[in-house]
Amino acid sequence: MRHHLGCAPGTVSWGALPTERTPPVLEVDSGDVVVFDTVSQEGLMPDQGRDPVSYFGAFGVPADGVLAEAAEIAASGLGPTLGPHLVLGPVRVRQARPGDWLRVEFLDFDPRVPYGVISSRHGRGALPGELPSKPLVSRFCALTPDGRYAVFPHRGGEALIEVRPFLGLCGVTPAGPEALGTIPPGPYGGNLDLRELTAGSTLHLPVQTEGAGFYVGDPHFAQGNGEVALTALEGSLRATVRLSVADAGPGATTWPLAETPDAWITVGLDEDLGEAMRQCVRQAVHLLREVTGMSADEAYLYLSGAGDFALTQVVDITQGVHCRISKALIADPCVGRFPERAPVYDH
């Protein structure tokens, strides 16, 4: 079955993740597809005036070019609490129980507006105290007519950003009665800011509460690994997602695991970047052991030769590292051959 969920004061929270006591705004069955019409918080923030029509109007966007939901939320009594992000949800998946895994398949992403914003504020980027030079620095970026690029204006001219839409924030409801802020990610997913989660990818999340309580937010048109200035290229998206309950993800432990058609992606999260890296390595070793039958020593060595580790983001209090492991280079232990023809060299 296919469902639609849009942003409105009654379907979003601002800055806090749902708790196990938060009533769902939608209930679905395992295998159902949900179309989420997300709204970016950029243009709605207090330091931007809480008036998206005026904010984007200053860049030449007509009033009818601003999403009605954005104006409605900004004019409501809602305001940012524990974090800046608008959170759409939670969605209850009827069959989901703690100990299960929620398989989130990202089927499609479509920009809802032809523009986005990159911001650095509050001294919270990778260079606090050094950049930005003012309390709030932003760039308004219009999409090219074909939607493939965003135009980044600068004092020397223009540069392009390739549009690769994804959701910066998506996860299941954390266990416990206390609401958590939206900034740091965790075992439940949340603000992962993992740029690999584009259309065609899958995110496996360990269910923490009855019904999973899935939510989305922080839509991105594009992001560089590291997200160093604080935000990505933020812009409202229509995200089409399939939600399915599974006994376990491939090589799963108790931590989110991403998958693309050609790679597995493990994540490490910690306030200490070194510990995030170590955690990501441990997750990658575990995945290779489970999926390929390698020993821990073999997996450790293999990752040193073939694992592609990168900084996910360094600006969300809890910092992120991810590792991309190509599926095409690993023989399927069940059939003794490679999923795709990979070069094999004689020695």
JSON list of C-alpha atoms in Angstrom, two decimals, residues 183-330:
[
{"chain": "A", "resi": 183, "resn": "ILE", "atom": "CA", "xyz": [21.62, 17.05, 16.42]},
{"chain": "A", "resi": 184, "resn": "PRO", "atom": "CA", "xyz": [23.63, 13.98, 17.53]},
{"chain": "A", "resi": 185, "resn": "PRO", "atom": "CA", "xyz": [22.96, 10.66, 15.75]},
{"chain": "A", "resi": 186, "resn": "GLY", "atom": "CA", "xyz": [22.99, 7.33, 17.57]},
{"chain": "A", "resi": 187, "resn": "PRO", "atom": "CA", "xyz": [22.24, 3.58, 17.36]},
{"chain": "A", "resi": 188, "resn": "TYR", "atom": "CA", "xyz": [18.71, 4.53, 16.31]},
{"chain": "A", "resi": 189, "resn": "GLY", "atom": "CA", "xyz": [19.99, 6.44, 13.27]},
{"chain": "A", "resi": 190, "resn": "GLY", "atom": "CA", "xyz": [18.75, 10.02, 13.43]},
{"chain": "A", "resi": 191, "resn": "ASN", "atom": "CA", "xyz": [20.97, 12.79, 12.09]},
{"chain": "A", "resi": 192, "resn": "LEU", "atom": "CA", "xyz": [23.43, 10.47, 10.31]},
{"chain": "A", "resi": 193, "resn": "ASP", "atom": "CA", "xyz": [24.14, 12.94, 7.47]},
{"chain": "A", "resi": 194, "resn": "LEU", "atom": "CA", "xyz": [25.33, 10.00, 5.37]},
{"chain": "A", "resi": 195, "resn": "ARG", "atom": "CA", "xyz": [25.53, 11.20, 1.78]},
{"chain": "A", "resi": 196, "resn": "GLU", "atom": "CA", "xyz": [25.47, 7.62, 0.43]},
{"chain": "A", "resi": 197, "resn": "LEU", "atom": "CA", "xyz": [21.74, 7.29, 1.28]},
{"chain": "A", "resi": 198, "resn": "THR", "atom": "CA", "xyz": [20.56, 8.46, -2.13]},
{"chain": "A", "resi": 199, "resn": "ALA", "atom": "CA", "xyz": [17.80, 6.84, -4.22]},
{"chain": "A", "resi": 200, "resn": "GLY", "atom": "CA", "xyz": [18.45, 3.12, -4.61]},
{"chain": "A", "resi": 201, "resn": "SER", "atom": "CA", "xyz": [20.13, 2.74, -1.22]},
{"chain": "A", "resi": 202, "resn": "THR", "atom": "CA", "xyz": [18.88, 0.93, 1.89]},
{"chain": "A", "resi": 203, "resn": "LEU", "atom": "CA", "xyz": [19.34, 1.71, 5.57]},
{"chain": "A", "resi": 204, "resn": "HIS", "atom": "CA", "xyz": [19.00, -1.10, 8.13]},
{"chain": "A", "resi": 205, "resn": "LEU", "atom": "CA", "xyz": [18.00, 0.19, 11.58]},
{"chain": "A", "resi": 206, "resn": "PRO", "atom": "CA", "xyz": [17.72, -1.80, 14.85]},
{"chain": "A", "resi": 207, "resn": "VAL", "atom": "CA", "xyz": [14.17, -1.32, 16.18]},
{"chain": "A", "resi": 208, "resn": "GLN", "atom": "CA", "xyz": [14.20, 0.16, 19.70]},
{"chain": "A", "resi": 209, "resn": "THR", "atom": "CA", "xyz": [10.48, 0.50, 20.51]},
{"chain": "A", "resi": 210, "resn": "GLU", "atom": "CA", "xyz": [7.13, -1.10, 19.66]},
{"chain": "A", "resi": 211, "resn": "GLY", "atom": "CA", "xyz": [6.13, -0.08, 16.12]},
{"chain": "A", "resi": 212, "resn": "ALA", "atom": "CA", "xyz": [9.60, 1.31, 15.30]},
{"chain": "A", "resi": 213, "resn": "GLY", "atom": "CA", "xyz": [8.41, 4.94, 15.22]},
{"chain": "A", "resi": 214, "resn": "PHE", "atom": "CA", "xyz": [10.16, 5.91, 11.98]},
{"chain": "A", "resi": 215, "resn": "TYR", "atom": "CA", "xyz": [10.75, 9.60, 11.23]},
{"chain": "A", "resi": 216, "resn": "VAL", "atom": "CA", "xyz": [12.54, 11.76, 8.66]},
{"chain": "A", "resi": 217, "resn": "GLY", "atom": "CA", "xyz": [13.87, 15.30, 8.38]},
{"chain": "A", "resi": 218, "resn": "ASP", "atom": "CA", "xyz": [16.79, 17.53, 7.44]},
{"chain": "A", "resi": 219, "resn": "PRO", "atom": "CA", "xyz": [16.39, 17.08, 3.66]},
{"chain": "A", "resi": 220, "resn": "HIS", "atom": "CA", "xyz": [19.56, 17.71, 1.64]},
{"chain": "A", "resi": 221, "resn": "PHE", "atom": "CA", "xyz": [20.06, 18.46, -2.03]},
{"chain": "A", "resi": 222, "resn": "ALA", "atom": "CA", "xyz": [23.78, 17.69, -1.68]},
{"chain": "A", "resi": 223, "resn": "GLN", "atom": "CA", "xyz": [26.51, 17.31, 0.91]},
{"chain": "A", "resi": 224, "resn": "GLY", "atom": "CA", "xyz": [30.26, 16.89, 0.94]},
{"chain": "A", "resi": 225, "resn": "ASN", "atom": "CA", "xyz": [31.74, 14.27, 3.26]},
{"chain": "A", "resi": 226, "resn": "GLY", "atom": "CA", "xyz": [32.55, 16.05, 6.51]},
{"chain": "A", "resi": 227, "resn": "GLU", "atom": "CA", "xyz": [29.81, 18.71, 6.16]},
{"chain": "A", "resi": 228, "resn": "VAL", "atom": "CA", "xyz": [32.50, 21.04, 7.54]},
{"chain": "A", "resi": 229, "resn": "ALA", "atom": "CA", "xyz": [30.72, 24.42, 7.62]},
{"chain": "A", "resi": 230, "resn": "LEU", "atom": "CA", "xyz": [27.71, 23.05, 9.58]},
{"chain": "A", "resi": 231, "resn": "THR", "atom": "CA", "xyz": [24.90, 22.45, 7.08]},
{"chain": "A", "resi": 232, "resn": "ALA", "atom": "CA", "xyz": [24.68, 20.70, 3.75]},
{"chain": "A", "resi": 233, "resn": "LEU", "atom": "CA", "xyz": [22.89, 22.22, 0.77]},
{"chain": "A", "resi": 234, "resn": "GLU", "atom": "CA", "xyz": [19.52, 22.19, 2.53]},
{"chain": "A", "resi": 235, "resn": "GLY", "atom": "CA", "xyz": [16.29, 22.04, 0.55]},
{"chain": "A", "resi": 236, "resn": "SER", "atom": "CA", "xyz": [12.82, 20.54, 0.88]},
{"chain": "A", "resi": 237, "resn": "LEU", "atom": "CA", "xyz": [12.39, 17.09, -0.69]},
{"chain": "A", "resi": 238, "resn": "ARG", "atom": "CA", "xyz": [9.67, 14.62, -1.56]},
{"chain": "A", "resi": 239, "resn": "ALA", "atom": "CA", "xyz": [11.10, 11.31, -0.34]},
{"chain": "A", "resi": 240, "resn": "THR", "atom": "CA", "xyz": [9.56, 7.99, -1.37]},
{"chain": "A", "resi": 241, "resn": "VAL", "atom": "CA", "xyz": [10.48, 5.20, 1.05]},
{"chain": "A", "resi": 242, "resn": "ARG", "atom": "CA", "xyz": [9.54, 1.53, 1.55]},
{"chain": "A", "resi": 243, "resn": "LEU", "atom": "CA", "xyz": [9.48, 0.34, 5.18]},
{"chain": "A", "resi": 244, "resn": "SER", "atom": "CA", "xyz": [9.86, -3.39, 5.88]},
{"chain": "A", "resi": 245, "resn": "VAL", "atom": "CA", "xyz": [10.45, -5.42, 9.04]},
{"chain": "A", "resi": 246, "resn": "ALA", "atom": "CA", "xyz": [13.23, -8.02, 9.00]},
{"chain": "A", "resi": 247, "resn": "ASP", "atom": "CA", "xyz": [14.73, -10.40, 11.55]},
{"chain": "A", "resi": 248, "resn": "ALA", "atom": "CA", "xyz": [18.19, -8.96, 10.92]},
{"chain": "A", "resi": 249, "resn": "GLY", "atom": "CA", "xyz": [20.18, -6.90, 8.49]},
{"chain": "A", "resi": 250, "resn": "PRO", "atom": "CA", "xyz": [23.14, -8.36, 6.59]},
{"chain": "A", "resi": 251, "resn": "GLY", "atom": "CA", "xyz": [25.98, -8.74, 9.08]},
{"chain": "A", "resi": 252, "resn": "ALA", "atom": "CA", "xyz": [23.95, -6.76, 11.61]},
{"chain": "A", "resi": 253, "resn": "THR", "atom": "CA", "xyz": [24.98, -6.08, 15.19]},
{"chain": "A", "resi": 254, "resn": "THR", "atom": "CA", "xyz": [23.07, -3.37, 17.05]},
{"chain": "A", "resi": 255, "resn": "TRP", "atom": "CA", "xyz": [24.17, -0.46, 14.88]},
{"chain": "A", "resi": 256, "resn": "PRO", "atom": "CA", "xyz": [22.80, 1.12, 11.68]},
{"chain": "A", "resi": 257, "resn": "LEU", "atom": "CA", "xyz": [24.07, -0.39, 8.45]},
{"chain": "A", "resi": 258, "resn": "ALA", "atom": "CA", "xyz": [23.67, 1.11, 4.99]},
{"chain": "A", "resi": 259, "resn": "GLU", "atom": "CA", "xyz": [23.68, -0.66, 1.66]},
{"chain": "A", "resi": 260, "resn": "THR", "atom": "CA", "xyz": [23.80, 0.42, -1.96]},
{"chain": "A", "resi": 261, "resn": "PRO", "atom": "CA", "xyz": [23.46, -1.86, -5.01]},
{"chain": "A", "resi": 262, "resn": "ASP", "atom": "CA", "xyz": [27.25, -2.18, -5.15]},
{"chain": "A", "resi": 263, "resn": "ALA", "atom": "CA", "xyz": [28.49, -1.63, -1.59]},
{"chain": "A", "resi": 264, "resn": "TRP", "atom": "CA", "xyz": [27.98, -2.18, 2.13]},
{"chain": "A", "resi": 265, "resn": "ILE", "atom": "CA", "xyz": [28.49, 0.87, 4.36]},
{"chain": "A", "resi": 266, "resn": "THR", "atom": "CA", "xyz": [29.25, 0.61, 8.07]},
{"chain": "A", "resi": 267, "resn": "VAL", "atom": "CA", "xyz": [29.17, 3.59, 10.41]},
{"chain": "A", "resi": 268, "resn": "GLY", "atom": "CA", "xyz": [30.96, 4.68, 13.57]},
{"chain": "A", "resi": 269, "resn": "LEU", "atom": "CA", "xyz": [29.60, 7.41, 15.84]},
{"chain": "A", "resi": 270, "resn": "ASP", "atom": "CA", "xyz": [31.20, 9.04, 18.87]},
{"chain": "A", "resi": 271, "resn": "GLU", "atom": "CA", "xyz": [32.00, 12.49, 20.27]},
{"chain": "A", "resi": 272, "resn": "ASP", "atom": "CA", "xyz": [35.66, 11.51, 19.88]},
{"chain": "A", "resi": 273, "resn": "LEU", "atom": "CA", "xyz": [36.56, 11.19, 16.21]},
{"chain": "A", "resi": 274, "resn": "GLY", "atom": "CA", "xyz": [39.22, 8.57, 16.91]},
{"chain": "A", "resi": 275, "resn": "GLU", "atom": "CA", "xyz": [36.72, 6.39, 18.75]},
{"chain": "A", "resi": 276, "resn": "ALA", "atom": "CA", "xyz": [34.21, 6.85, 15.91]},
{"chain": "A", "resi": 277, "resn": "MET", "atom": "CA", "xyz": [36.87, 5.52, 13.54]},
{"chain": "A", "resi": 278, "resn": "ARG", "atom": "CA", "xyz": [37.63, 2.54, 15.76]},
{"chain": "A", "resi": 279, "resn": "GLN", "atom": "CA", "xyz": [33.94, 1.76, 16.07]},
{"chain": "A", "resi": 280, "resn": "CYS", "atom": "CA", "xyz": [33.51, 1.91, 12.29]},
{"chain": "A", "resi": 281, "resn": "VAL", "atom": "CA", "xyz": [36.44, -0.50, 11.83]},
{"chain": "A", "resi": 282, "resn": "ARG", "atom": "CA", "xyz": [34.91, -2.93, 14.34]},
{"chain": "A", "resi": 283, "resn": "GLN", "atom": "CA", "xyz": [31.57, -2.80, 12.52]},
{"chain": "A", "resi": 284, "resn": "ALA", "atom": "CA", "xyz": [33.29, -3.39, 9.17]},
{"chain": "A", "resi": 285, "resn": "VAL", "atom": "CA", "xyz": [35.25, -6.35, 10.55]},
{"chain": "A", "resi": 286, "resn": "HIS", "atom": "CA", "xyz": [32.04, -7.84, 11.94]},
{"chain": "A", "resi": 287, "resn": "LEU", "atom": "CA", "xyz": [30.20, -7.37, 8.64]},
{"chain": "A", "resi": 288, "resn": "LEU", "atom": "CA", "xyz": [32.96, -9.06, 6.61]},
{"chain": "A", "resi": 289, "resn": "ARG", "atom": "CA", "xyz": [33.05, -11.98, 9.04]},
{"chain": "A", "resi": 290, "resn": "GLU", "atom": "CA", "xyz": [29.28, -12.47, 8.81]},
{"chain": "A", "resi": 291, "resn": "VAL", "atom": "CA", "xyz": [28.88, -11.91, 5.07]},
{"chain": "A", "resi": 292, "resn": "THR", "atom": "CA", "xyz": [32.04, -13.55, 3.69]},
{"chain": "A", "resi": 293, "resn": "GLY", "atom": "CA", "xyz": [33.22, -16.00, 6.36]},
{"chain": "A", "resi": 294, "resn": "MET", "atom": "CA", "xyz": [36.54, -14.20, 6.84]},
{"chain": "A", "resi": 295, "resn": "SER", "atom": "CA", "xyz": [38.27, -14.46, 10.20]},
{"chain": "A", "resi": 296, "resn": "ALA", "atom": "CA", "xyz": [38.65, -11.26, 12.22]},
{"chain": "A", "resi": 297, "resn": "ASP", "atom": "CA", "xyz": [42.34, -11.05, 11.29]},
{"chain": "A", "resi": 298, "resn": "GLU", "atom": "CA", "xyz": [41.55, -11.57, 7.60]},
{"chain": "A", "resi": 299, "resn": "ALA", "atom": "CA", "xyz": [38.82, -8.93, 7.65]},
{"chain": "A", "resi": 300, "resn": "TYR", "atom": "CA", "xyz": [41.14, -6.45, 9.41]},
{"chain": "A", "resi": 301, "resn": "LEU", "atom": "CA", "xyz": [43.82, -6.96, 6.76]},
{"chain": "A", "resi": 302, "resn": "TYR", "atom": "CA", "xyz": [41.30, -6.82, 3.90]},
{"chain": "A", "resi": 303, "resn": "LEU", "atom": "CA", "xyz": [39.95, -3.48, 5.12]},
{"chain": "A", "resi": 304, "resn": "SER", "atom": "CA", "xyz": [43.47, -2.07, 5.16]},
{"chain": "A", "resi": 305, "resn": "GLY", "atom": "CA", "xyz": [43.76, -2.88, 1.47]},
{"chain": "A", "resi": 306, "resn": "ALA", "atom": "CA", "xyz": [40.22, -2.31, 0.22]},
{"chain": "A", "resi": 307, "resn": "GLY", "atom": "CA", "xyz": [38.09, -0.51, 2.81]},
{"chain": "A", "resi": 308, "resn": "ASP", "atom": "CA", "xyz": [37.19, 3.08, 1.88]},
{"chain": "A", "resi": 309, "resn": "PHE", "atom": "CA", "xyz": [36.90, 5.03, 5.15]},
{"chain": "A", "resi": 310, "resn": "ALA", "atom": "CA", "xyz": [35.64, 8.63, 5.11]},
{"chain": "A", "resi": 311, "resn": "LEU", "atom": "CA", "xyz": [34.43, 11.33, 7.49]},
{"chain": "A", "resi": 312, "resn": "THR", "atom": "CA", "xyz": [30.64, 11.43, 7.39]},
{"chain": "A", "resi": 313, "resn": "GLN", "atom": "CA", "xyz": [30.33, 14.64, 9.38]},
{"chain": "A", "resi": 314, "resn": "VAL", "atom": "CA", "xyz": [32.30, 16.45, 12.10]},
{"chain": "A", "resi": 315, "resn": "VAL", "atom": "CA", "xyz": [29.67, 19.03, 13.16]},
{"chain": "A", "resi": 316, "resn": "ASP", "atom": "CA", "xyz": [26.91, 17.11, 14.97]},
{"chain": "A", "resi": 317, "resn": "ILE", "atom": "CA", "xyz": [28.50, 16.80, 18.45]},
{"chain": "A", "resi": 318, "resn": "THR", "atom": "CA", "xyz": [28.59, 13.04, 17.87]},
{"chain": "A", "resi": 319, "resn": "GLN", "atom": "CA", "xyz": [30.97, 12.77, 14.92]},
{"chain": "A", "resi": 320, "resn": "GLY", "atom": "CA", "xyz": [30.66, 10.20, 12.16]},
{"chain": "A", "resi": 321, "resn": "VAL", "atom": "CA", "xyz": [32.91, 7.94, 10.12]},
{"chain": "A", "resi": 322, "resn": "HIS", "atom": "CA", "xyz": [31.72, 5.49, 7.47]},
{"chain": "A", "resi": 323, "resn": "CYS", "atom": "CA", "xyz": [33.37, 2.70, 5.52]},
{"chain": "A", "resi": 324, "resn": "ARG", "atom": "CA", "xyz": [32.37, 1.67, 2.00]},
{"chain": "A", "resi": 325, "resn": "ILE", "atom": "CA", "xyz": [33.06, -1.98, 1.12]},
{"chain": "A", "resi": 326, "resn": "SER", "atom": "CA", "xyz": [32.61, -2.93, -2.54]},
{"chain": "A", "resi": 327, "resn": "LYS", "atom": "CA", "xyz": [30.41, -5.98, -3.11]},
{"chain": "A", "resi": 328, "resn": "ALA", "atom": "CA", "xyz": [31.88, -6.59, -6.55]},
{"chain": "A", "resi": 329, "resn": "LEU", "atom": "CA", "xyz": [35.32, -7.43, -5.15]},
{"chain": "A", "resi": 330, "resn": "ILE", "atom": "CA", "xyz": [34.15, -10.12, -2.72]}
]
